[in-house]
């Protein structure tokens, strides 16, 4: 598949701590084309977050090969990986991971500060564009702890997309949200996918997973299913987003 942005070949991850080895992932092979929207599903402890950390280059596999945009990540140093990650990948987590007592603006600015190439560009414009796209521009001067859970997650989405990444990874992004806020986040992810971003969503909820176009099933660290979503759900909501 020439347009594959992600290729995992026999990917394995064994954690070792204090003499105890845990095989969290083993023999996982699949690829993702640019522009796909994939859900990774599976029960708690099945290896979903581990897989996301490998694919997002937050951690290295202990076996197999991982190619991002056709290049083997083993050929990169940790510093090089960090640069690629910052430029090409956005992350959204269940617990939002915003800096506490820090403004919405500064939270969204963070990825730009790590990116040498962006130092001279107009950061404010990018930050406001990202905030507008998740309907949060009116909260730009709020501190992160003054926001509701749904608002926090929308700010986290703005932070994930401020660098205009190729791929957005979301690990249980609706896990801490009420159903209305969760649907808002799913709607934003679908809009981002319509605009061309590749989305990889980790969830244990079937309903959430069905907003994707393809579902991978993980069980006991192995890939046990890979299917196109036939009755895809489209999240609708009030107000205009992503103008
Ligand atoms: N940092 C770690 N050190 C040791 N074991 C870990 C670590 N992270 C995850 N694991 C183990 O790996 C397995 C898969 O975990 P995880 O990927 O978090 O699953 P999921 O996200 O599907 O709930 C579990 O058995 C978990 O306990
Ligand atoms: Mg997890």
mmCIF file of C-alpha atoms and ligand atoms in Angstrom:
data_model
loop_
_atom_site.group_PDB
_atom_site.id
_atom_site.type_symbol
_atom_site.label_atom_id
_atom_site.label_comp_id
_atom_site.label_asym_id
_atom_site.label_seq_id
_atom_site.Cartn_x
_atom_site.Cartn_y
_atom_site.Cartn_z
ATOM 1 C CA UNK A 1 0.000 0.000 0.000
ATOM 2 C CA UNK A 2 1.946 2.988 -1.254
ATOM 3 C CA UNK A 3 -0.159 5.617 0.514
ATOM 4 C CA UNK A 4 0.228 3.871 3.911
ATOM 5 C CA UNK A 5 1.147 6.379 6.579
ATOM 6 C CA UNK A 6 1.457 3.688 9.235
ATOM 7 C CA UNK A 7 2.778 0.164 8.833
ATOM 8 C CA UNK A 8 3.091 -2.132 11.826
ATOM 9 C CA UNK A 9 4.856 -5.432 11.138
ATOM 10 C CA UNK A 10 4.772 -8.093 13.820
ATOM 11 C CA UNK A 11 4.879 -5.369 16.466
ATOM 12 C CA UNK A 12 5.594 -6.517 20.029
ATOM 13 C CA UNK A 13 5.983 -4.726 23.339
ATOM 14 C CA UNK A 14 7.129 -6.379 26.543
ATOM 15 C CA UNK A 15 7.371 -4.219 29.647
ATOM 16 C CA UNK A 16 10.032 -5.196 32.152
ATOM 17 C CA UNK A 17 10.120 -3.828 35.631
ATOM 18 C CA UNK A 18 11.744 -5.246 38.739
ATOM 19 C CA UNK A 19 12.402 -8.560 37.029
ATOM 20 C CA UNK A 20 8.792 -8.999 35.926
ATOM 21 C CA UNK A 21 8.099 -9.116 32.194
ATOM 22 C CA UNK A 22 4.627 -8.306 30.837
ATOM 23 C CA UNK A 23 3.973 -9.083 27.187
ATOM 24 C CA UNK A 24 1.482 -6.303 26.433
ATOM 25 C CA UNK A 25 1.504 -6.658 22.674
ATOM 26 C CA UNK A 26 2.724 -9.313 20.288
ATOM 27 C CA UNK A 27 2.655 -10.013 16.559
ATOM 28 C CA UNK A 28 0.502 -7.050 15.550
ATOM 29 C CA UNK A 29 0.511 -6.418 11.782
ATOM 30 C CA UNK A 30 -1.629 -3.884 9.918
ATOM 31 C CA UNK A 31 -1.355 -0.690 7.947
ATOM 32 C CA UNK A 32 -3.217 2.583 7.847
ATOM 33 C CA UNK A 33 -3.651 4.702 4.730
ATOM 34 C CA UNK A 34 -3.617 8.481 4.823
ATOM 35 C CA UNK A 35 -7.073 9.843 5.592
ATOM 36 C CA UNK A 36 -8.458 6.787 7.375
ATOM 37 C CA UNK A 37 -10.464 6.977 10.605
ATOM 38 C CA UNK A 38 -9.794 3.880 12.701
ATOM 39 C CA UNK A 39 -11.051 2.733 16.081
ATOM 40 C CA UNK A 40 -8.929 0.377 18.140
ATOM 41 C CA UNK A 41 -11.256 -1.618 20.386
ATOM 42 C CA UNK A 42 -10.739 -4.187 23.089
ATOM 43 C CA UNK A 43 -11.326 -4.897 26.777
ATOM 44 C CA UNK A 44 -9.361 -3.221 29.545
ATOM 45 C CA UNK A 45 -5.769 -4.467 29.656
ATOM 46 C CA UNK A 46 -5.830 -5.822 26.100
ATOM 47 C CA UNK A 47 -3.006 -3.548 24.920
ATOM 48 C CA UNK A 48 -4.860 -0.635 23.272
ATOM 49 C CA UNK A 49 -2.925 2.157 24.989
ATOM 50 C CA UNK A 50 0.343 0.288 24.484
ATOM 51 C CA UNK A 51 -0.405 0.030 20.767
ATOM 52 C CA UNK A 52 -1.257 3.729 20.615
ATOM 53 C CA UNK A 53 1.994 4.611 22.352
ATOM 54 C CA UNK A 54 3.975 2.580 19.820
ATOM 55 C CA UNK A 55 2.132 4.066 16.828
ATOM 56 C CA UNK A 56 2.426 7.580 18.267
ATOM 57 C CA UNK A 57 6.162 7.038 18.909
ATOM 58 C CA UNK A 58 5.805 7.818 22.596
ATOM 59 C CA UNK A 59 7.580 4.522 23.231
ATOM 60 C CA UNK A 60 9.533 2.049 21.131
ATOM 61 C CA UNK A 61 8.440 -1.514 20.359
ATOM 62 C CA UNK A 62 10.569 -4.362 21.741
ATOM 63 C CA UNK A 63 9.995 -6.458 18.619
ATOM 64 C CA UNK A 64 8.856 -6.167 15.018
ATOM 65 C CA UNK A 65 9.023 -3.126 12.801
ATOM 66 C CA UNK A 66 7.208 0.155 12.718
ATOM 67 C CA UNK A 67 7.235 2.338 9.631
ATOM 68 C CA UNK A 68 5.832 5.859 9.746
ATOM 69 C CA UNK A 69 5.474 7.467 6.313
ATOM 70 C CA UNK A 70 7.501 4.575 4.932
ATOM 71 C CA UNK A 71 10.473 5.082 7.259
ATOM 72 C CA UNK A 72 11.564 2.639 9.921
ATOM 73 C CA UNK A 73 11.512 4.447 13.261
ATOM 74 C CA UNK A 74 14.530 2.415 14.414
ATOM 75 C CA UNK A 75 16.585 4.618 12.099
ATOM 76 C CA UNK A 76 15.799 7.677 14.217
ATOM 77 C CA UNK A 77 17.300 8.843 17.490
ATOM 78 C CA UNK A 78 14.985 9.747 20.365
ATOM 79 C CA UNK A 79 15.469 13.458 19.568
ATOM 80 C CA UNK A 80 14.574 12.920 15.921
ATOM 81 C CA UNK A 81 11.501 10.941 16.938
ATOM 82 C CA UNK A 82 10.412 13.731 19.262
ATOM 83 C CA UNK A 83 10.649 16.220 16.392
ATOM 84 C CA UNK A 84 8.655 14.022 14.012
ATOM 85 C CA UNK A 85 6.078 13.405 16.716
ATOM 86 C CA UNK A 86 5.661 17.090 17.440
ATOM 87 C CA UNK A 87 5.268 17.992 13.786
ATOM 88 C CA UNK A 88 3.216 15.086 12.500
ATOM 89 C CA UNK A 89 1.171 13.793 15.416
ATOM 90 C CA UNK A 90 -1.433 15.176 17.797
ATOM 91 C CA UNK A 91 -2.546 13.403 20.981
ATOM 92 C CA UNK A 92 -5.782 13.514 22.951
ATOM 93 C CA UNK A 93 -6.066 11.642 26.257
ATOM 94 C CA UNK A 94 -8.948 10.543 28.472
ATOM 95 C CA UNK A 95 -7.777 12.776 31.323
ATOM 96 C CA UNK A 96 -7.213 15.823 29.043
ATOM 97 C CA UNK A 97 -3.611 16.356 30.290
ATOM 98 C CA UNK A 98 -3.884 20.164 30.276
ATOM 99 C CA UNK A 99 -1.469 22.190 32.371
ATOM 100 C CA UNK A 100 -3.342 23.231 35.529
ATOM 101 C CA UNK A 101 -3.701 26.932 36.485
ATOM 102 C CA UNK A 102 -2.490 27.807 32.985
ATOM 103 C CA UNK A 103 -4.532 29.686 30.411
ATOM 104 C CA UNK A 104 -6.336 28.047 27.531
ATOM 105 C CA UNK A 105 -4.141 30.091 25.181
ATOM 106 C CA UNK A 106 -0.897 28.843 26.731
ATOM 107 C CA UNK A 107 -2.100 25.249 26.764
ATOM 108 C CA UNK A 108 -2.810 25.342 23.032
ATOM 109 C CA UNK A 109 0.449 27.187 22.358
ATOM 110 C CA UNK A 110 2.588 24.413 23.869
ATOM 111 C CA UNK A 111 3.242 22.270 20.749
ATOM 112 C CA UNK A 112 4.255 25.423 18.839
ATOM 113 C CA UNK A 113 6.896 26.284 21.438
ATOM 114 C CA UNK A 114 8.540 22.896 20.886
ATOM 115 C CA UNK A 115 8.657 23.356 17.140
ATOM 116 C CA UNK A 116 11.687 25.303 15.863
ATOM 117 C CA UNK A 117 10.071 25.839 12.466
ATOM 118 C CA UNK A 118 7.137 27.696 13.965
ATOM 119 C CA UNK A 119 9.073 30.227 16.015
ATOM 120 C CA UNK A 120 8.785 32.971 13.442
ATOM 121 C CA UNK A 121 5.306 32.278 12.220
ATOM 122 C CA UNK A 122 2.196 33.825 13.599
ATOM 123 C CA UNK A 123 1.414 31.589 16.550
ATOM 124 C CA UNK A 124 -1.508 33.659 17.751
ATOM 125 C CA UNK A 125 -3.339 33.161 14.478
ATOM 126 C CA UNK A 126 -2.831 29.395 14.648
ATOM 127 C CA UNK A 127 -3.938 29.207 18.259
ATOM 128 C CA UNK A 128 -7.103 31.223 17.648
ATOM 129 C CA UNK A 129 -7.887 29.187 14.530
ATOM 130 C CA UNK A 130 -7.552 25.940 16.504
ATOM 131 C CA UNK A 131 -9.738 27.309 19.312
ATOM 132 C CA UNK A 132 -12.392 28.519 16.854
ATOM 133 C CA UNK A 133 -12.468 25.118 15.231
ATOM 134 C CA UNK A 134 -13.539 23.502 18.522
ATOM 135 C CA UNK A 135 -15.852 26.371 19.507
ATOM 136 C CA UNK A 136 -13.652 27.514 22.421
ATOM 137 C CA UNK A 137 -12.370 30.926 21.295
ATOM 138 C CA UNK A 138 -14.572 32.662 23.901
ATOM 139 C CA UNK A 139 -12.615 30.914 26.687
ATOM 140 C CA UNK A 140 -9.132 31.866 25.485
ATOM 141 C CA UNK A 141 -8.183 33.706 28.698
ATOM 142 C CA UNK A 142 -9.726 31.206 31.114
ATOM 143 C CA UNK A 143 -7.470 29.009 33.211
ATOM 144 C CA UNK A 144 -7.759 25.312 32.373
ATOM 145 C CA UNK A 145 -9.188 24.510 35.815
ATOM 146 C CA UNK A 146 -12.073 26.948 35.217
ATOM 147 C CA UNK A 147 -13.453 24.755 32.422
ATOM 148 C CA UNK A 148 -15.940 21.881 32.407
ATOM 149 C CA UNK A 149 -14.741 18.420 31.350
ATOM 150 C CA UNK A 150 -16.186 18.800 27.863
ATOM 151 C CA UNK A 151 -14.562 22.221 27.461
ATOM 152 C CA UNK A 152 -11.208 20.849 28.692
ATOM 153 C CA UNK A 153 -11.334 18.095 26.106
ATOM 154 C CA UNK A 154 -12.133 20.558 23.320
ATOM 155 C CA UNK A 155 -9.105 22.640 24.379
ATOM 156 C CA UNK A 156 -7.035 19.434 24.332
ATOM 157 C CA UNK A 157 -8.287 18.799 20.786
ATOM 158 C CA UNK A 158 -7.265 22.350 19.811
ATOM 159 C CA UNK A 159 -3.805 21.672 21.267
ATOM 160 C CA UNK A 160 -3.614 18.402 19.287
ATOM 161 C CA UNK A 161 -4.397 20.109 15.989
ATOM 162 C CA UNK A 162 -2.573 23.443 16.349
ATOM 163 C CA UNK A 163 0.477 22.077 14.486
ATOM 164 C CA UNK A 164 -1.768 20.756 11.696
ATOM 165 C CA UNK A 165 -0.629 17.144 12.268
ATOM 166 C CA UNK A 166 -1.009 14.317 9.768
ATOM 167 C CA UNK A 167 -2.328 11.907 12.395
ATOM 168 C CA UNK A 168 -4.391 12.492 15.511
ATOM 169 C CA UNK A 169 -4.404 9.790 18.201
ATOM 170 C CA UNK A 170 -7.173 9.873 20.779
ATOM 171 C CA UNK A 171 -7.013 7.447 23.737
ATOM 172 C CA UNK A 172 -10.519 7.064 25.235
ATOM 173 C CA UNK A 173 -11.228 10.784 24.578
ATOM 174 C CA UNK A 174 -14.869 10.479 25.663
ATOM 175 C CA UNK A 175 -14.149 8.295 28.709
ATOM 176 C CA UNK A 176 -14.492 11.122 31.247
ATOM 177 C CA UNK A 177 -17.268 13.045 29.484
ATOM 178 C CA UNK A 178 -21.065 13.124 29.653
ATOM 179 C CA UNK A 179 -22.709 11.813 26.491
ATOM 180 C CA UNK A 180 -23.416 15.268 25.010
ATOM 181 C CA UNK A 181 -19.800 16.465 25.413
ATOM 182 C CA UNK A 182 -18.606 13.083 24.147
ATOM 183 C CA UNK A 183 -20.645 13.472 20.981
ATOM 184 C CA UNK A 184 -19.242 16.975 20.469
ATOM 185 C CA UNK A 185 -15.737 15.530 20.582
ATOM 186 C CA UNK A 186 -16.707 12.755 18.154
ATOM 187 C CA UNK A 187 -18.194 15.335 15.826
ATOM 188 C CA UNK A 188 -14.980 17.362 15.891
ATOM 189 C CA UNK A 189 -12.914 14.219 15.180
ATOM 190 C CA UNK A 190 -15.170 13.365 12.222
ATOM 191 C CA UNK A 191 -14.828 16.923 10.878
ATOM 192 C CA UNK A 192 -11.043 16.760 11.219
ATOM 193 C CA UNK A 193 -11.097 13.471 9.318
ATOM 194 C CA UNK A 194 -13.250 15.067 6.589
ATOM 195 C CA UNK A 195 -10.549 17.717 6.281
ATOM 196 C CA UNK A 196 -7.957 15.031 5.621
ATOM 197 C CA UNK A 197 -6.439 14.231 9.000
ATOM 198 C CA UNK A 198 -5.875 10.545 9.722
ATOM 199 C CA UNK A 199 -7.579 9.664 13.019
ATOM 200 C CA UNK A 200 -6.817 6.726 15.308
ATOM 201 C CA UNK A 201 -9.232 6.443 18.195
ATOM 202 C CA UNK A 202 -8.826 4.043 21.114
ATOM 203 C CA UNK A 203 -12.048 3.096 22.862
ATOM 204 C CA UNK A 204 -13.684 0.173 24.644
ATOM 205 C CA UNK A 205 -17.192 1.441 23.737
ATOM 206 C CA UNK A 206 -18.816 -0.038 20.620
ATOM 207 C CA UNK A 207 -21.014 3.016 20.150
ATOM 208 C CA UNK A 208 -18.025 5.393 20.123
ATOM 209 C CA UNK A 209 -16.015 3.055 17.887
ATOM 210 C CA UNK A 210 -18.764 3.044 15.251
ATOM 211 C CA UNK A 211 -18.053 6.705 14.452
ATOM 212 C CA UNK A 212 -14.877 5.507 12.714
ATOM 213 C CA UNK A 213 -14.655 3.979 9.235
ATOM 214 C CA UNK A 214 -12.745 0.860 10.270
ATOM 215 C CA UNK A 215 -12.430 -1.038 13.561
ATOM 216 C CA UNK A 216 -9.420 -3.028 14.750
ATOM 217 C CA UNK A 217 -10.080 -5.446 17.614
ATOM 218 C CA UNK A 218 -7.313 -6.145 20.113
ATOM 219 C CA UNK A 219 -7.417 -8.981 22.632
ATOM 220 C CA UNK A 220 -4.652 -10.210 24.937
ATOM 221 C CA UNK A 221 -2.095 -8.140 23.023
ATOM 222 C CA UNK A 222 -3.067 -9.546 19.622
ATOM 223 C CA UNK A 223 -5.011 -8.177 16.685
ATOM 224 C CA UNK A 224 -8.116 -10.363 16.434
ATOM 225 C CA UNK A 225 -10.308 -8.329 14.077
ATOM 226 C CA UNK A 226 -10.087 -5.746 11.312
ATOM 227 C CA UNK A 227 -13.312 -4.672 9.612
ATOM 228 C CA UNK A 228 -14.920 -1.767 7.779
ATOM 229 C CA UNK A 229 -17.796 -0.121 9.696
ATOM 230 C CA UNK A 230 -20.933 -0.751 7.644
ATOM 231 C CA UNK A 231 -23.412 1.359 9.628
ATOM 232 C CA UNK A 232 -21.172 4.258 10.505
ATOM 233 C CA UNK A 233 -22.564 6.750 13.022
ATOM 234 C CA UNK A 234 -22.297 10.441 12.204
ATOM 235 C CA UNK A 235 -22.233 12.757 15.239
ATOM 236 C CA UNK A 236 -24.411 15.806 14.751
ATOM 237 C CA UNK A 237 -24.694 18.833 16.962
ATOM 238 C CA UNK A 238 -25.707 22.450 17.195
ATOM 239 C CA UNK A 239 -23.515 25.339 16.144
ATOM 240 C CA UNK A 240 -20.883 25.612 13.499
ATOM 241 C CA UNK A 241 -17.470 24.124 14.116
ATOM 242 C CA UNK A 242 -14.305 23.954 12.080
ATOM 243 C CA UNK A 243 -14.975 26.910 9.835
HETATM 244 N N1 LIG B 1 4.344 0.857 31.865
HETATM 245 C C1 LIG B 1 3.953 -0.403 32.043
HETATM 246 N N2 LIG B 1 4.706 -1.289 32.762
HETATM 247 C C2 LIG B 1 4.296 -2.567 32.938
HETATM 248 N N3 LIG B 1 3.157 -3.084 32.416
HETATM 249 C C3 LIG B 1 2.370 -2.275 31.707
HETATM 250 C C4 LIG B 1 2.708 -0.885 31.477
HETATM 251 N N4 LIG B 1 1.729 -0.320 30.717
HETATM 252 C C5 LIG B 1 0.830 -1.299 30.480
HETATM 253 N N5 LIG B 1 1.206 -2.475 31.074
HETATM 254 C C6 LIG B 1 0.489 -3.762 31.002
HETATM 255 O O1 LIG B 1 0.296 -4.080 29.645
HETATM 256 C C7 LIG B 1 -0.999 -4.639 29.425
HETATM 257 C C8 LIG B 1 -1.750 -3.777 28.412
HETATM 258 O O2 LIG B 1 -2.026 -2.501 28.990
HETATM 259 P P1 LIG B 1 -2.677 -1.307 28.194
HETATM 260 O O3 LIG B 1 -2.005 -1.164 26.891
HETATM 261 O O4 LIG B 1 -2.703 -0.127 29.082
HETATM 262 O O5 LIG B 1 -4.166 -1.859 27.941
HETATM 263 P P2 LIG B 1 -5.542 -1.100 27.599
HETATM 264 O O6 LIG B 1 -5.205 0.287 27.154
HETATM 265 O O7 LIG B 1 -6.179 -1.931 26.539
HETATM 266 O O8 LIG B 1 -6.355 -1.104 28.856
HETATM 267 C C9 LIG B 1 -1.651 -4.709 30.788
HETATM 268 O O9 LIG B 1 -1.441 -5.997 31.297
HETATM 269 C C10 LIG B 1 -0.905 -3.685 31.583
HETATM 270 O O10 LIG B 1 -0.914 -3.989 32.938
HETATM 271 MG MG1 LIG B 2 -5.835 2.139 27.886
#
